Amino acid sequence: MLFDSSRACRPVARKAALVVVDADADADPDADTEQKYRAPALEKGLDILELLARESRPLNAVAISDRLKRSPSELFRMIQVLEHRGFIRQAPGGGFVPTEKLFALGMEQPPIKTLLETALPQMRELTRRIGQSCHLTMRSGGEIVVVARIESSEQIGFTVRIGHRRPMLDSNSAVVHFAFLDEPDRARWIAQIPDLDPVRLDDFRERALRARERGFERAKSSFVVGITDLAAPILRGVAAAAVLTVPYVQSIGEQMRVDDVLKHLRATAAEISAGLLVSDHRV
């Protein structure tokens, strides 16, 4: 029996369809944001995609027009084109939702593609050795997003859907990712969090400091009772490119001890990091 976290959070997973992970983490948030050029038709399409990504339920054309304060006739063609190109689709009960197309396009960026090609074979071997599932997360806006997973072959396990997102301050994986960033990069990530709670941020920073000293995070899941998240950084040089996480399920009967699973996890993360170093310098 394999429990899939997506069943409990389908609205969140649907929102992930619009994710493009932060492959370019060096963008300057203080750069001049004044819009110099306008493309009204493109802006309408992007407004529709962003609206549907934020919504937990499908929206029909009338609701989309109402939320965007535009007339239905003004958006009709744009909705039809987005559906035809595969960026949105009609939900079974009516209304439109985003597809996974933008997410898939984001995964084709060379740095991310190289990461997945390097990580997936190692993740499969890790899962085989430890008898637990594992997944890979990256930054996306003020959140963390699952970009790859390998399911456990055991009878009982826990897996997280690709595209599932968690707010940065709610994620054990994000603690590790934040821990292995320099301060300017941390500031850029924090700037993308809406309605930031300073008290929660201070607690998050403290956890990240401890994770940096240990080299990993080991904490009860804040999302599912009975799961212990084990997380280790995937490094490009000295900065985190991603985080490898094992949602450890404690079951009755013979299984690998959590301390031993953590050792295997950290070793696998180090192997993936070394593989990225070789790949990034390959001529």
GROMACS .gro file of C-alpha atoms in nm:
model
  283
    1MET     CA    1   0.000   0.000   0.000
    2LEU     CA    2   0.152   0.332  -0.109
    3PHE     CA    3   0.019   0.657   0.031
    4ASP     CA    4   0.037   0.952  -0.208
    5SER     CA    5   0.036   1.295  -0.047
    6SER     CA    6  -0.127   1.440  -0.359
    7ARG     CA    7  -0.460   1.293  -0.253
    8ALA     CA    8  -0.469   1.526   0.043
    9CYS     CA    9  -0.359   1.836  -0.138
   10ARG     CA   10  -0.482   1.832  -0.496
   11PRO     CA   11  -0.542   2.209  -0.508
   12VAL     CA   12  -0.178   2.264  -0.415
   13ALA     CA   13  -0.057   2.013  -0.672
   14ARG     CA   14  -0.270   2.175  -0.938
   15LYS     CA   15  -0.114   2.510  -0.855
   16ALA     CA   16   0.225   2.353  -0.916
   17ALA     CA   17   0.141   2.320  -1.284
   18LEU     CA   18   0.258   2.680  -1.329
   19VAL     CA   19   0.592   2.631  -1.153
   20VAL     CA   20   0.922   2.720  -1.311
   21VAL     CA   21   1.194   2.657  -1.056
   22ASP     CA   22   1.453   2.921  -0.986
   23ALA     CA   23   1.731   2.801  -1.213
   24ASP     CA   24   1.859   3.159  -1.231
   25ALA     CA   25   1.894   3.235  -0.861
   26ASP     CA   26   2.119   3.531  -0.930
   27ALA     CA   27   1.848   3.765  -1.060
   28ASP     CA   28   1.861   4.099  -0.885
   29PRO     CA   29   1.531   4.181  -0.709
   30ASP     CA   30   1.641   4.545  -0.680
   31ALA     CA   31   1.676   4.591  -1.054
   32ASP     CA   32   1.456   4.848  -1.225
   33THR     CA   33   1.115   4.685  -1.260
   34GLU     CA   34   0.953   4.963  -1.460
   35GLN     CA   35   0.786   4.813  -1.763
   36LYS     CA   36   0.938   4.957  -2.079
   37TYR     CA   37   0.737   4.764  -2.335
   38ARG     CA   38   0.383   4.632  -2.341
   39ALA     CA   39   0.228   4.334  -2.519
   40PRO     CA   40  -0.141   4.344  -2.423
   41ALA     CA   41  -0.238   4.006  -2.569
   42LEU     CA   42   0.054   3.831  -2.398
   43GLU     CA   43  -0.025   4.004  -2.070
   44LYS     CA   44  -0.384   3.879  -2.086
   45GLY     CA   45  -0.264   3.523  -2.134
   46LEU     CA   46  -0.019   3.548  -1.845
   47ASP     CA   47  -0.289   3.701  -1.625
   48ILE     CA   48  -0.513   3.401  -1.696
   49LEU     CA   49  -0.237   3.149  -1.619
   50GLU     CA   50  -0.139   3.323  -1.296
   51LEU     CA   51  -0.502   3.347  -1.185
   52LEU     CA   52  -0.574   2.978  -1.247
   53ALA     CA   53  -0.248   2.879  -1.074
   54ARG     CA   54  -0.354   3.064  -0.757
   55GLU     CA   55  -0.703   2.916  -0.746
   56SER     CA   56  -0.787   2.596  -0.560
   57ARG     CA   57  -1.092   2.531  -0.782
   58PRO     CA   58  -1.156   2.545  -1.158
   59LEU     CA   59  -1.285   2.874  -1.298
   60ASN     CA   60  -1.510   2.914  -1.600
   61ALA     CA   61  -1.469   3.192  -1.856
   62VAL     CA   62  -1.716   3.420  -1.680
   63ALA     CA   63  -1.540   3.380  -1.344
   64ILE     CA   64  -1.200   3.443  -1.506
   65SER     CA   65  -1.331   3.760  -1.668
   66ASP     CA   66  -1.484   3.876  -1.341
   67ARG     CA   67  -1.163   3.817  -1.141
   68LEU     CA   68  -0.950   3.994  -1.400
   69LYS     CA   69  -1.205   4.273  -1.444
   70ARG     CA   70  -1.222   4.223  -1.818
   71SER     CA   71  -1.512   4.142  -2.047
   72PRO     CA   72  -1.571   3.775  -2.148
   73SER     CA   73  -1.541   3.868  -2.517
   74GLU     CA   74  -1.201   4.025  -2.447
   75LEU     CA   75  -1.064   3.699  -2.302
   76PHE     CA   76  -1.254   3.441  -2.508
   77ARG     CA   77  -0.994   3.396  -2.780
   78MET     CA   78  -0.707   3.394  -2.531
   79ILE     CA   79  -0.871   3.115  -2.328
   80GLN     CA   80  -0.931   2.913  -2.643
   81VAL     CA   81  -0.568   2.951  -2.757
   82LEU     CA   82  -0.430   2.856  -2.413
   83GLU     CA   83  -0.648   2.545  -2.415
   84HIS     CA   84  -0.549   2.455  -2.771
   85ARG     CA   85  -0.177   2.492  -2.689
   86GLY     CA   86  -0.213   2.271  -2.383
   87PHE     CA   87  -0.145   2.527  -2.109
   88ILE     CA   88  -0.494   2.496  -1.957
   89ARG     CA   89  -0.765   2.231  -1.978
   90GLN     CA   90  -1.129   2.191  -1.887
   91ALA     CA   91  -1.193   2.016  -1.556
   92PRO     CA   92  -1.443   1.726  -1.549
   93GLY     CA   93  -1.695   1.932  -1.353
   94GLY     CA   94  -1.652   2.240  -1.570
   95GLY     CA   95  -1.418   2.536  -1.560
   96PHE     CA   96  -1.049   2.559  -1.646
   97VAL     CA   97  -0.735   2.449  -1.459
   98PRO     CA   98  -0.364   2.470  -1.553
   99THR     CA   99  -0.193   2.167  -1.704
  100GLU     CA  100   0.161   2.051  -1.626
  101LYS     CA  101   0.299   2.197  -1.951
  102LEU     CA  102   0.479   2.499  -1.801
  103PHE     CA  103   0.621   2.280  -1.528
  104ALA     CA  104   0.753   2.037  -1.791
  105LEU     CA  105   0.906   2.324  -1.989
  106GLY     CA  106   1.080   2.448  -1.675
  107MET     CA  107   1.229   2.102  -1.623
  108GLU     CA  108   1.394   2.124  -1.965
  109GLN     CA  109   1.623   2.410  -1.857
  110PRO     CA  110   1.982   2.277  -1.892
  111PRO     CA  111   2.083   2.316  -1.524
  112ILE     CA  112   1.770   2.135  -1.408
  113LYS     CA  113   1.785   1.869  -1.676
  114THR     CA  114   2.146   1.793  -1.584
  115LEU     CA  115   2.051   1.772  -1.216
  116LEU     CA  116   1.773   1.523  -1.285
  117GLU     CA  117   1.988   1.312  -1.517
  118THR     CA  118   2.255   1.294  -1.247
  119ALA     CA  119   2.022   1.242  -0.951
  120LEU     CA  120   1.765   0.989  -1.070
  121PRO     CA  121   1.993   0.681  -1.099
  122GLN     CA  122   2.136   0.755  -0.754
  123MET     CA  123   1.787   0.805  -0.611
  124ARG     CA  124   1.674   0.467  -0.748
  125GLU     CA  125   1.969   0.295  -0.586
  126LEU     CA  126   1.907   0.476  -0.257
  127THR     CA  127   1.543   0.365  -0.251
  128ARG     CA  128   1.644   0.007  -0.325
  129ARG     CA  129   1.892   0.005  -0.036
  130ILE     CA  130   1.681   0.170   0.232
  131GLY     CA  131   1.332   0.046   0.147
  132GLN     CA  132   1.190   0.401   0.165
  133SER     CA  133   1.075   0.653  -0.094
  134CYS     CA  134   1.274   0.968  -0.169
  135HIS     CA  135   1.216   1.292  -0.355
  136LEU     CA  136   1.409   1.593  -0.485
  137THR     CA  137   1.302   1.953  -0.422
  138MET     CA  138   1.404   2.290  -0.564
  139ARG     CA  139   1.316   2.655  -0.501
  140SER     CA  140   1.019   2.811  -0.673
  141GLY     CA  141   0.919   3.162  -0.576
  142GLY     CA  142   0.868   3.169  -0.201
  143GLU     CA  143   0.809   2.796  -0.194
  144ILE     CA  144   0.975   2.460  -0.241
  145VAL     CA  145   0.861   2.227  -0.521
  146VAL     CA  146   0.908   1.853  -0.578
  147VAL     CA  147   1.079   1.796  -0.915
  148ALA     CA  148   1.153   1.422  -0.895
  149ARG     CA  149   1.059   1.120  -0.685
  150ILE     CA  150   1.134   0.751  -0.659
  151GLU     CA  151   0.876   0.531  -0.488
  152SER     CA  152   0.956   0.257  -0.241
  153SER     CA  153   0.920  -0.100  -0.360
  154GLU     CA  154   0.803  -0.207  -0.015
  155GLN     CA  155   0.443  -0.299   0.064
  156ILE     CA  156   0.397   0.017   0.272
  157GLY     CA  157   0.548   0.353   0.183
  158PHE     CA  158   0.486   0.724   0.142
  159THR     CA  159   0.542   0.930  -0.166
  160VAL     CA  160   0.501   1.296  -0.263
  161ARG     CA  161   0.363   1.395  -0.601
  162ILE     CA  162   0.590   1.570  -0.853
  163GLY     CA  163   0.486   1.934  -0.864
  164HIS     CA  164   0.370   1.939  -0.501
  165ARG     CA  165   0.458   2.268  -0.334
  166ARG     CA  166   0.505   2.380   0.024
  167PRO     CA  167   0.561   2.733   0.154
  168MET     CA  168   0.925   2.788   0.238
  169LEU     CA  169   0.866   2.837   0.612
  170ASP     CA  170   0.656   2.517   0.635
  171SER     CA  171   0.907   2.285   0.469
  172ASN     CA  172   1.181   2.075   0.629
  173SER     CA  173   1.347   2.045   0.289
  174ALA     CA  174   1.349   2.425   0.259
  175VAL     CA  175   1.535   2.449   0.590
  176VAL     CA  176   1.824   2.257   0.436
  177HIS     CA  177   1.813   2.448   0.108
  178PHE     CA  178   1.818   2.780   0.292
  179ALA     CA  179   2.102   2.660   0.517
  180PHE     CA  180   2.334   2.611   0.221
  181LEU     CA  181   2.282   2.947   0.048
  182ASP     CA  182   2.483   3.264   0.092
  183GLU     CA  183   2.314   3.561   0.257
  184PRO     CA  184   2.233   3.756  -0.064
  185ASP     CA  185   2.064   3.448  -0.211
  186ARG     CA  186   1.874   3.394   0.114
  187ALA     CA  187   1.753   3.754   0.100
  188ARG     CA  188   1.628   3.706  -0.257
  189TRP     CA  189   1.432   3.399  -0.151
  190ILE     CA  190   1.284   3.567   0.156
  191ALA     CA  191   1.175   3.864  -0.058
  192GLN     CA  192   0.942   3.631  -0.248
  193ILE     CA  193   0.744   3.522   0.059
  194PRO     CA  194   0.404   3.696   0.083
  195ASP     CA  195   0.281   3.815   0.424
  196LEU     CA  196   0.609   3.729   0.594
  197ASP     CA  197   0.589   3.655   0.968
  198PRO     CA  198   0.913   3.782   1.130
  199VAL     CA  199   0.880   3.546   1.429
  200ARG     CA  200   0.845   3.241   1.205
  201LEU     CA  201   1.133   3.360   0.991
  202ASP     CA  202   1.359   3.388   1.298
  203ASP     CA  203   1.268   3.032   1.399
  204PHE     CA  204   1.332   2.914   1.042
  205ARG     CA  205   1.673   3.081   1.042
  206GLU     CA  206   1.765   2.911   1.370
  207ARG     CA  207   1.671   2.573   1.228
  208ALA     CA  208   1.872   2.644   0.915
  209LEU     CA  209   2.176   2.735   1.126
  210ARG     CA  210   2.157   2.403   1.309
  211ALA     CA  211   2.107   2.215   0.983
  212ARG     CA  212   2.414   2.386   0.836
  213GLU     CA  213   2.624   2.276   1.134
  214ARG     CA  214   2.499   1.915   1.114
  215GLY     CA  215   2.493   1.895   0.737
  216PHE     CA  216   2.133   1.765   0.730
  217GLU     CA  217   1.785   1.803   0.878
  218ARG     CA  218   1.593   1.541   1.072
  219ALA     CA  219   1.247   1.652   1.184
  220LYS     CA  220   0.890   1.535   1.218
  221SER     CA  221   0.681   1.619   0.914
  222SER     CA  222   0.464   1.925   0.964
  223PHE     CA  223   0.231   1.788   0.700
  224VAL     CA  224   0.173   1.418   0.778
  225VAL     CA  225   0.162   1.251   1.121
  226GLY     CA  226   0.399   0.954   1.154
  227ILE     CA  227   0.655   1.073   0.898
  228THR     CA  228   1.008   1.184   0.984
  229ASP     CA  229   1.169   1.395   0.714
  230LEU     CA  230   1.539   1.329   0.654
  231ALA     CA  231   1.692   1.589   0.421
  232ALA     CA  232   2.041   1.654   0.283
  233PRO     CA  233   2.165   1.919   0.036
  234ILE     CA  234   2.260   1.864  -0.327
  235LEU     CA  235   2.543   2.113  -0.381
  236ARG     CA  236   2.669   2.293  -0.688
  237GLY     CA  237   3.001   2.411  -0.555
  238VAL     CA  238   2.921   2.536  -0.204
  239ALA     CA  239   2.558   2.638  -0.265
  240ALA     CA  240   2.248   2.420  -0.258
  241ALA     CA  241   2.102   2.341  -0.599
  242ALA     CA  242   1.837   2.108  -0.457
  243VAL     CA  243   1.756   1.895  -0.153
  244LEU     CA  244   1.721   1.517  -0.136
  245THR     CA  245   1.460   1.407   0.117
  246VAL     CA  246   1.347   1.072   0.255
  247PRO     CA  247   1.003   1.081   0.423
  248TYR     CA  248   1.085   0.802   0.667
  249VAL     CA  249   0.791   0.575   0.754
  250GLN     CA  250   0.821   0.387   1.083
  251SER     CA  251   0.646   0.052   1.039
  252ILE     CA  252   0.614  -0.266   1.242
  253GLY     CA  253   0.854  -0.540   1.142
  254GLU     CA  254   1.203  -0.546   1.001
  255GLN     CA  255   1.325  -0.227   0.838
  256MET     CA  256   1.643  -0.021   0.824
  257ARG     CA  257   1.695   0.201   1.128
  258VAL     CA  258   1.643   0.571   1.076
  259ASP     CA  259   2.008   0.648   1.166
  260ASP     CA  260   2.129   0.409   0.896
  261VAL     CA  261   1.885   0.553   0.642
  262LEU     CA  262   2.025   0.899   0.720
  263LYS     CA  263   2.380   0.777   0.653
  264HIS     CA  264   2.277   0.637   0.314
  265LEU     CA  265   2.086   0.957   0.232
  266ARG     CA  266   2.385   1.180   0.306
  267ALA     CA  267   2.618   0.957   0.107
  268THR     CA  268   2.381   0.964  -0.192
  269ALA     CA  269   2.348   1.343  -0.172
  270ALA     CA  270   2.727   1.372  -0.173
  271GLU     CA  271   2.752   1.141  -0.476
  272ILE     CA  272   2.497   1.347  -0.669
  273SER     CA  273   2.681   1.667  -0.577
  274ALA     CA  274   3.008   1.517  -0.702
  275GLY     CA  275   2.834   1.409  -1.022
  276LEU     CA  276   2.710   1.763  -1.080
  277LEU     CA  277   3.062   1.896  -1.037
  278VAL     CA  278   3.190   1.662  -1.306
  279SER     CA  279   2.895   1.734  -1.537
  280ASP     CA  280   2.921   2.112  -1.500
  281HIS     CA  281   3.290   2.105  -1.596
  282ARG     CA  282   3.257   1.857  -1.881
  283VAL     CA  283   3.387   1.989  -2.214
   0.00000   0.00000   0.00000
